[in-house]
Amino acid sequence: MRVLGISGSLRQDSFNSGLLRAAAELLPSGVELEVFDGLKEIPPYDADDDVAPGPAPVEALREAIAGADAVLVATPEYNASIPGVLKNALDWASRPVADNVLRGKPAAVIGASTGLFGAVWAQAEVRKVLGAIGAEVVDRELPVMQAHAQFDEYGNLREEDLRNQLAEHVTALVRATREKVPTA
Ligand SMILES: Cc1cc2nc3c(=O)[nH]c(=O)nc-3n(C[C@H](O)[C@H](O)[C@H](O)COP(=O)(O)O)c2cc1C
């Protein structure tokens, strides 16, 4: 099974990208997580540019999603909502509507913020958007609050409890994917 990780942060030392790396370590055997690295190249959505084929960075995103059995989004929270670059990428991925690459795709959302609430609003909004696009969204959240204190110098999560929660979260995504795609 292949899971595509999408971090909603472009920052080199992003805690959300770190969360995806931590998730990759916790996956059941036979499951691989690849992190999409082209978010920064995706242009602002413009319906005039949304022709087939779309801009190369958009096609790269669509191909990465299409080639994955499931998607795991790690989102920061910007002003109580989804970072613009992530929403923009999801908007591109949502077209064409009828057979967009996220339709029917199992998806889960996690999130880290330096505040006290662990990006729960952003996570809720990403789940809403993914659901509107047609993904099959796992109905759970993983709030990672005060993210600056959660990782050690090697990028590992310090707290066993948080590692366990993350493992449960990705296991729920894997289970949902296997129910849908038994051979994955
Ligand atoms: C424009 C902007 C808005 C932010 N708004 C929020 C917010 O509403 N709630 C919150 O908990 N953190 C907020 N933060 C802090 C982010 O949680 C913090 O920068 C976090 O580390 C971003 O994730 P990253 O490490 O993956 O880049 C904001 C940061 C920026 C740059």
PDB file of C-alpha atoms and ligand atoms in Angstrom:
ATOM      1  CA  MET A   1       0.000   0.000   0.000  1.00  0.00           C
ATOM      2  CA  ARG A   2       1.225   3.452  -0.885  1.00  0.00           C
ATOM      3  CA  VAL A   3       0.251   6.506   1.141  1.00  0.00           C
ATOM      4  CA  LEU A   4       0.967   9.971  -0.203  1.00  0.00           C
ATOM      5  CA  GLY A   5       1.836  12.498   2.493  1.00  0.00           C
ATOM      6  CA  ILE A   6       1.104  16.147   1.801  1.00  0.00           C
ATOM      7  CA  SER A   7       2.449  18.751   4.207  1.00  0.00           C
ATOM      8  CA  GLY A   8       0.676  22.089   4.144  1.00  0.00           C
ATOM      9  CA  SER A   9       3.869  23.892   5.131  1.00  0.00           C
ATOM     10  CA  LEU A  10       6.647  24.958   2.757  1.00  0.00           C
ATOM     11  CA  ARG A  11       9.016  25.683   5.632  1.00  0.00           C
ATOM     12  CA  GLN A  12      12.289  23.723   5.643  1.00  0.00           C
ATOM     13  CA  ASP A  13      11.983  22.855   9.339  1.00  0.00           C
ATOM     14  CA  SER A  14       8.219  22.427   9.291  1.00  0.00           C
ATOM     15  CA  PHE A  15       6.747  20.562  12.235  1.00  0.00           C
ATOM     16  CA  ASN A  16       4.007  19.244   9.955  1.00  0.00           C
ATOM     17  CA  SER A  17       6.544  17.781   7.554  1.00  0.00           C
ATOM     18  CA  GLY A  18       8.215  16.325  10.647  1.00  0.00           C
ATOM     19  CA  LEU A  19       4.909  14.799  11.665  1.00  0.00           C
ATOM     20  CA  LEU A  20       4.672  13.050   8.301  1.00  0.00           C
ATOM     21  CA  ARG A  21       8.206  11.681   8.740  1.00  0.00           C
ATOM     22  CA  ALA A  22       7.203  10.433  12.191  1.00  0.00           C
ATOM     23  CA  ALA A  23       4.069   8.847  10.696  1.00  0.00           C
ATOM     24  CA  ALA A  24       6.198   7.032   8.114  1.00  0.00           C
ATOM     25  CA  GLU A  25       8.051   5.301  10.966  1.00  0.00           C
ATOM     26  CA  LEU A  26       4.806   4.065  12.503  1.00  0.00           C
ATOM     27  CA  LEU A  27       3.121   2.476   9.510  1.00  0.00           C
ATOM     28  CA  PRO A  28       2.299  -1.236   9.519  1.00  0.00           C
ATOM     29  CA  SER A  29       4.594  -3.427   7.430  1.00  0.00           C
ATOM     30  CA  GLY A  30       3.810  -3.384   3.740  1.00  0.00           C
ATOM     31  CA  VAL A  31       2.722   0.243   3.851  1.00  0.00           C
ATOM     32  CA  GLU A  32       4.957   2.994   2.443  1.00  0.00           C
ATOM     33  CA  LEU A  33       4.581   6.727   2.836  1.00  0.00           C
ATOM     34  CA  GLU A  34       6.002   9.059   0.228  1.00  0.00           C
ATOM     35  CA  VAL A  35       5.902  12.801   0.885  1.00  0.00           C
ATOM     36  CA  PHE A  36       4.892  15.050  -2.008  1.00  0.00           C
ATOM     37  CA  ASP A  37       7.573  17.686  -2.487  1.00  0.00           C
ATOM     38  CA  GLY A  38       6.133  19.903  -5.199  1.00  0.00           C
ATOM     39  CA  LEU A  39       3.682  22.094  -3.284  1.00  0.00           C
ATOM     40  CA  LYS A  40       5.722  25.280  -3.681  1.00  0.00           C
ATOM     41  CA  GLU A  41       5.740  25.010  -7.482  1.00  0.00           C
ATOM     42  CA  ILE A  42       1.957  24.800  -7.805  1.00  0.00           C
ATOM     43  CA  PRO A  43       0.659  28.045  -9.325  1.00  0.00           C
ATOM     44  CA  PRO A  44      -2.360  29.918  -7.977  1.00  0.00           C
ATOM     45  CA  TYR A  45      -5.542  28.328  -9.254  1.00  0.00           C
ATOM     46  CA  ASP A  46      -6.748  29.971 -12.455  1.00  0.00           C
ATOM     47  CA  ALA A  47      -9.603  28.345 -14.343  1.00  0.00           C
ATOM     48  CA  ASP A  48      -8.133  29.722 -17.575  1.00  0.00           C
ATOM     49  CA  ASP A  49      -5.037  27.568 -16.976  1.00  0.00           C
ATOM     50  CA  ASP A  50      -7.124  24.559 -15.946  1.00  0.00           C
ATOM     51  CA  VAL A  51      -7.008  22.810 -19.318  1.00  0.00           C
ATOM     52  CA  ALA A  52      -5.745  19.319 -20.150  1.00  0.00           C
ATOM     53  CA  PRO A  53      -2.928  18.869 -19.531  1.00  0.00           C
ATOM     54  CA  GLY A  54      -2.700  21.312 -16.651  1.00  0.00           C
ATOM     55  CA  PRO A  55       0.482  23.094 -15.548  1.00  0.00           C
ATOM     56  CA  ALA A  56       3.297  20.563 -14.984  1.00  0.00           C
ATOM     57  CA  PRO A  57       3.429  20.997 -11.177  1.00  0.00           C
ATOM     58  CA  VAL A  58      -0.335  20.424 -11.020  1.00  0.00           C
ATOM     59  CA  GLU A  59      -0.091  17.310 -13.157  1.00  0.00           C
ATOM     60  CA  ALA A  60       2.692  16.091 -10.841  1.00  0.00           C
ATOM     61  CA  LEU A  61       0.361  16.518  -7.860  1.00  0.00           C
ATOM     62  CA  ARG A  62      -2.530  14.811  -9.616  1.00  0.00           C
ATOM     63  CA  GLU A  63      -0.296  11.904 -10.692  1.00  0.00           C
ATOM     64  CA  ALA A  64       1.086  11.520  -7.164  1.00  0.00           C
ATOM     65  CA  ILE A  65      -2.420  11.366  -5.699  1.00  0.00           C
ATOM     66  CA  ALA A  66      -3.694   9.050  -8.435  1.00  0.00           C
ATOM     67  CA  GLY A  67      -0.759   6.678  -7.861  1.00  0.00           C
ATOM     68  CA  ALA A  68      -1.360   6.449  -4.121  1.00  0.00           C
ATOM     69  CA  ASP A  69      -3.863   4.204  -2.359  1.00  0.00           C
ATOM     70  CA  ALA A  70      -4.474   6.825   0.327  1.00  0.00           C
ATOM     71  CA  VAL A  71      -3.566  10.387   1.254  1.00  0.00           C
ATOM     72  CA  LEU A  72      -2.358  11.722   4.611  1.00  0.00           C
ATOM     73  CA  VAL A  73      -2.438  15.514   4.944  1.00  0.00           C
ATOM     74  CA  ALA A  74      -0.505  17.283   7.712  1.00  0.00           C
ATOM     75  CA  THR A  75      -1.718  20.823   8.055  1.00  0.00           C
ATOM     76  CA  PRO A  76      -0.506  23.840   9.983  1.00  0.00           C
ATOM     77  CA  GLU A  77      -3.118  26.344  11.068  1.00  0.00           C
ATOM     78  CA  TYR A  78      -2.927  29.859   9.670  1.00  0.00           C
ATOM     79  CA  ASN A  79      -5.334  32.338  11.195  1.00  0.00           C
ATOM     80  CA  ALA A  80      -7.645  29.576  12.351  1.00  0.00           C
ATOM     81  CA  SER A  81      -7.811  27.999   8.914  1.00  0.00           C
ATOM     82  CA  ILE A  82      -6.022  26.130   6.107  1.00  0.00           C
ATOM     83  CA  PRO A  83      -2.745  27.581   4.763  1.00  0.00           C
ATOM     84  CA  GLY A  84      -3.399  29.090   1.346  1.00  0.00           C
ATOM     85  CA  VAL A  85      -0.849  26.928  -0.471  1.00  0.00           C
ATOM     86  CA  LEU A  86      -2.551  23.762   0.748  1.00  0.00           C
ATOM     87  CA  LYS A  87      -6.065  24.933  -0.097  1.00  0.00           C
ATOM     88  CA  ASN A  88      -4.803  26.014  -3.526  1.00  0.00           C
ATOM     89  CA  ALA A  89      -3.319  22.560  -4.167  1.00  0.00           C
ATOM     90  CA  LEU A  90      -6.539  20.852  -3.087  1.00  0.00           C
ATOM     91  CA  ASP A  91      -8.522  23.160  -5.388  1.00  0.00           C
ATOM     92  CA  TRP A  92      -6.361  22.110  -8.354  1.00  0.00           C
ATOM     93  CA  ALA A  93      -6.658  18.446  -7.348  1.00  0.00           C
ATOM     94  CA  SER A  94     -10.447  18.775  -7.201  1.00  0.00           C
ATOM     95  CA  ARG A  95     -10.726  19.340 -10.970  1.00  0.00           C
ATOM     96  CA  PRO A  96     -12.168  17.971 -13.170  1.00  0.00           C
ATOM     97  CA  VAL A  97     -15.014  17.506 -10.718  1.00  0.00           C
ATOM     98  CA  ALA A  98     -16.515  14.254 -11.993  1.00  0.00           C
ATOM     99  CA  ASP A  99     -13.349  12.177 -11.944  1.00  0.00           C
ATOM    100  CA  ASN A 100     -10.912  14.145  -9.831  1.00  0.00           C
ATOM    101  CA  VAL A 101      -8.035  12.121  -8.387  1.00  0.00           C
ATOM    102  CA  LEU A 102      -9.285  12.489  -4.812  1.00  0.00           C
ATOM    103  CA  ARG A 103     -12.752  11.121  -5.510  1.00  0.00           C
ATOM    104  CA  GLY A 104     -13.210   7.963  -3.466  1.00  0.00           C
ATOM    105  CA  LYS A 105      -9.621   8.175  -2.177  1.00  0.00           C
ATOM    106  CA  PRO A 106      -9.189   7.289   1.511  1.00  0.00           C
ATOM    107  CA  ALA A 107      -7.712  10.292   3.306  1.00  0.00           C
ATOM    108  CA  ALA A 108      -6.776  11.321   6.825  1.00  0.00           C
ATOM    109  CA  VAL A 109      -5.654  14.599   8.331  1.00  0.00           C
ATOM    110  CA  ILE A 110      -3.201  15.419  11.094  1.00  0.00           C
ATOM    111  CA  GLY A 111      -1.838  18.770  12.183  1.00  0.00           C
ATOM    112  CA  ALA A 112       0.683  20.559  14.317  1.00  0.00           C
ATOM    113  CA  SER A 113       0.783  24.131  15.526  1.00  0.00           C
ATOM    114  CA  THR A 114       2.862  26.050  17.981  1.00  0.00           C
ATOM    115  CA  GLY A 115      -0.304  27.186  19.748  1.00  0.00           C
ATOM    116  CA  LEU A 116      -2.327  25.392  22.396  1.00  0.00           C
ATOM    117  CA  PHE A 117      -4.936  23.766  20.161  1.00  0.00           C
ATOM    118  CA  GLY A 118      -2.891  21.719  17.708  1.00  0.00           C
ATOM    119  CA  ALA A 119      -4.373  23.085  14.494  1.00  0.00           C
ATOM    120  CA  VAL A 120      -7.785  21.543  15.185  1.00  0.00           C
ATOM    121  CA  TRP A 121      -9.642  24.207  13.204  1.00  0.00           C
ATOM    122  CA  ALA A 122      -7.388  23.779  10.194  1.00  0.00           C
ATOM    123  CA  GLN A 123      -7.717  19.984  10.436  1.00  0.00           C
ATOM    124  CA  ALA A 124     -11.515  20.250  10.558  1.00  0.00           C
ATOM    125  CA  GLU A 125     -11.501  22.493   7.522  1.00  0.00           C
ATOM    126  CA  VAL A 126      -9.156  20.216   5.568  1.00  0.00           C
ATOM    127  CA  ARG A 127     -11.450  17.277   6.359  1.00  0.00           C
ATOM    128  CA  LYS A 128     -14.422  19.335   5.186  1.00  0.00           C
ATOM    129  CA  VAL A 129     -12.683  20.317   1.946  1.00  0.00           C
ATOM    130  CA  LEU A 130     -11.482  16.763   1.243  1.00  0.00           C
ATOM    131  CA  GLY A 131     -15.006  15.488   1.843  1.00  0.00           C
ATOM    132  CA  ALA A 132     -16.475  18.108  -0.480  1.00  0.00           C
ATOM    133  CA  ILE A 133     -13.993  17.040  -3.150  1.00  0.00           C
ATOM    134  CA  GLY A 134     -15.145  13.441  -2.791  1.00  0.00           C
ATOM    135  CA  ALA A 135     -12.405  11.798  -0.722  1.00  0.00           C
ATOM    136  CA  GLU A 136     -13.362   9.201   1.887  1.00  0.00           C
ATOM    137  CA  VAL A 137     -12.144  10.997   4.974  1.00  0.00           C
ATOM    138  CA  VAL A 138     -11.259   9.255   8.223  1.00  0.00           C
ATOM    139  CA  ASP A 139     -13.305  11.045  10.875  1.00  0.00           C
ATOM    140  CA  ARG A 140     -10.655  11.707  13.494  1.00  0.00           C
ATOM    141  CA  GLU A 141      -8.137  14.403  14.329  1.00  0.00           C
ATOM    142  CA  LEU A 142      -4.616  14.413  15.712  1.00  0.00           C
ATOM    143  CA  PRO A 143      -3.923  17.725  17.439  1.00  0.00           C
ATOM    144  CA  VAL A 144      -0.217  18.314  18.039  1.00  0.00           C
ATOM    145  CA  MET A 145      -0.013  21.418  20.186  1.00  0.00           C
ATOM    146  CA  GLN A 146       3.124  23.391  21.062  1.00  0.00           C
ATOM    147  CA  ALA A 147       4.855  21.611  18.230  1.00  0.00           C
ATOM    148  CA  HIS A 148       8.195  23.297  18.948  1.00  0.00           C
ATOM    149  CA  ALA A 149       8.407  21.216  22.147  1.00  0.00           C
ATOM    150  CA  GLN A 150       7.299  17.873  20.688  1.00  0.00           C
ATOM    151  CA  PHE A 151      10.314  16.871  18.593  1.00  0.00           C
ATOM    152  CA  ASP A 152      13.817  15.974  19.751  1.00  0.00           C
ATOM    153  CA  GLU A 153      16.967  17.048  17.905  1.00  0.00           C
ATOM    154  CA  TYR A 154      16.678  14.027  15.583  1.00  0.00           C
ATOM    155  CA  GLY A 155      13.132  14.940  14.548  1.00  0.00           C
ATOM    156  CA  ASN A 156      11.529  12.160  16.592  1.00  0.00           C
ATOM    157  CA  LEU A 157       8.404  12.720  18.673  1.00  0.00           C
ATOM    158  CA  ARG A 158       9.385  12.899  22.330  1.00  0.00           C
ATOM    159  CA  GLU A 159       6.142  11.652  23.909  1.00  0.00           C
ATOM    160  CA  GLU A 160       5.222   7.996  23.660  1.00  0.00           C
ATOM    161  CA  ASP A 161       1.564   8.907  24.093  1.00  0.00           C
ATOM    162  CA  LEU A 162       1.687  11.134  21.015  1.00  0.00           C
ATOM    163  CA  ARG A 163       3.535   8.456  19.012  1.00  0.00           C
ATOM    164  CA  ASN A 164       0.784   6.003  19.990  1.00  0.00           C
ATOM    165  CA  GLN A 165      -1.950   8.433  18.938  1.00  0.00           C
ATOM    166  CA  LEU A 166      -0.219   8.992  15.599  1.00  0.00           C
ATOM    167  CA  ALA A 167       0.160   5.223  15.110  1.00  0.00           C
ATOM    168  CA  GLU A 168      -3.565   4.746  15.815  1.00  0.00           C
ATOM    169  CA  HIS A 169      -4.390   7.507  13.367  1.00  0.00           C
ATOM    170  CA  VAL A 170      -2.380   6.039  10.483  1.00  0.00           C
ATOM    171  CA  THR A 171      -3.645   2.557  11.322  1.00  0.00           C
ATOM    172  CA  ALA A 172      -7.206   3.856  10.963  1.00  0.00           C
ATOM    173  CA  LEU A 173      -6.290   5.205   7.515  1.00  0.00           C
ATOM    174  CA  VAL A 174      -4.676   1.903   6.521  1.00  0.00           C
ATOM    175  CA  ARG A 175      -7.754  -0.004   7.740  1.00  0.00           C
ATOM    176  CA  ALA A 176     -10.110   2.254   5.766  1.00  0.00           C
ATOM    177  CA  THR A 177      -7.941   1.806   2.683  1.00  0.00           C
ATOM    178  CA  ARG A 178      -7.832  -2.000   3.008  1.00  0.00           C
ATOM    179  CA  GLU A 179     -11.618  -2.106   3.386  1.00  0.00           C
ATOM    180  CA  LYS A 180     -11.898  -0.200   0.134  1.00  0.00           C
ATOM    181  CA  VAL A 181      -8.952  -1.691  -1.768  1.00  0.00           C
ATOM    182  CA  PRO A 182      -8.482  -5.196  -0.270  1.00  0.00           C
ATOM    183  CA  THR A 183      -5.276  -5.851  -2.249  1.00  0.00           C
ATOM    184  CA  ALA A 184      -3.593  -2.604  -1.171  1.00  0.00           C
TER     185      ALA A 184
HETATM  186  C1  LIG B   1       0.374  33.385   8.962  1.00  0.00           C
HETATM  187  C2  LIG B   1       0.367  32.521  10.186  1.00  0.00           C
HETATM  188  C3  LIG B   1      -0.797  32.346  10.908  1.00  0.00           C
HETATM  189  C4  LIG B   1      -0.829  31.512  12.026  1.00  0.00           C
HETATM  190  N1  LIG B   1      -2.008  31.302  12.678  1.00  0.00           N
HETATM  191  C5  LIG B   1      -2.073  30.363  13.657  1.00  0.00           C
HETATM  192  C6  LIG B   1      -3.324  29.993  14.221  1.00  0.00           C
HETATM  193  O1  LIG B   1      -4.362  30.501  13.876  1.00  0.00           O
HETATM  194  N2  LIG B   1      -3.338  29.040  15.188  1.00  0.00           N
HETATM  195  C7  LIG B   1      -2.184  28.407  15.602  1.00  0.00           C
HETATM  196  O2  LIG B   1      -2.246  27.544  16.467  1.00  0.00           O
HETATM  197  N3  LIG B   1      -0.972  28.738  15.078  1.00  0.00           N
HETATM  198  C8  LIG B   1      -0.894  29.695  14.109  1.00  0.00           C
HETATM  199  N4  LIG B   1       0.316  30.014  13.530  1.00  0.00           N
HETATM  200  C9  LIG B   1       1.536  29.388  14.060  1.00  0.00           C
HETATM  201  C10 LIG B   1       1.791  28.055  13.377  1.00  0.00           C
HETATM  202  O3  LIG B   1       1.097  27.071  14.095  1.00  0.00           O
HETATM  203  C11 LIG B   1       3.292  27.738  13.398  1.00  0.00           C
HETATM  204  O4  LIG B   1       3.979  28.686  12.618  1.00  0.00           O
HETATM  205  C12 LIG B   1       3.576  26.330  12.916  1.00  0.00           C
HETATM  206  O5  LIG B   1       4.882  25.990  13.262  1.00  0.00           O
HETATM  207  C13 LIG B   1       3.391  26.194  11.417  1.00  0.00           C
HETATM  208  O6  LIG B   1       3.581  24.873  11.022  1.00  0.00           O
HETATM  209  P1  LIG B   1       4.954  24.326  10.376  1.00  0.00           P
HETATM  210  O7  LIG B   1       5.934  24.192  11.508  1.00  0.00           O
HETATM  211  O8  LIG B   1       4.577  23.013   9.799  1.00  0.00           O
HETATM  212  O9  LIG B   1       5.428  25.321   9.361  1.00  0.00           O
HETATM  213  C14 LIG B   1       0.356  30.861  12.428  1.00  0.00           C
HETATM  214  C15 LIG B   1       1.551  31.062  11.705  1.00  0.00           C
HETATM  215  C16 LIG B   1       1.546  31.860  10.595  1.00  0.00           C
HETATM  216  C17 LIG B   1       2.835  32.003   9.785  1.00  0.00           C
END
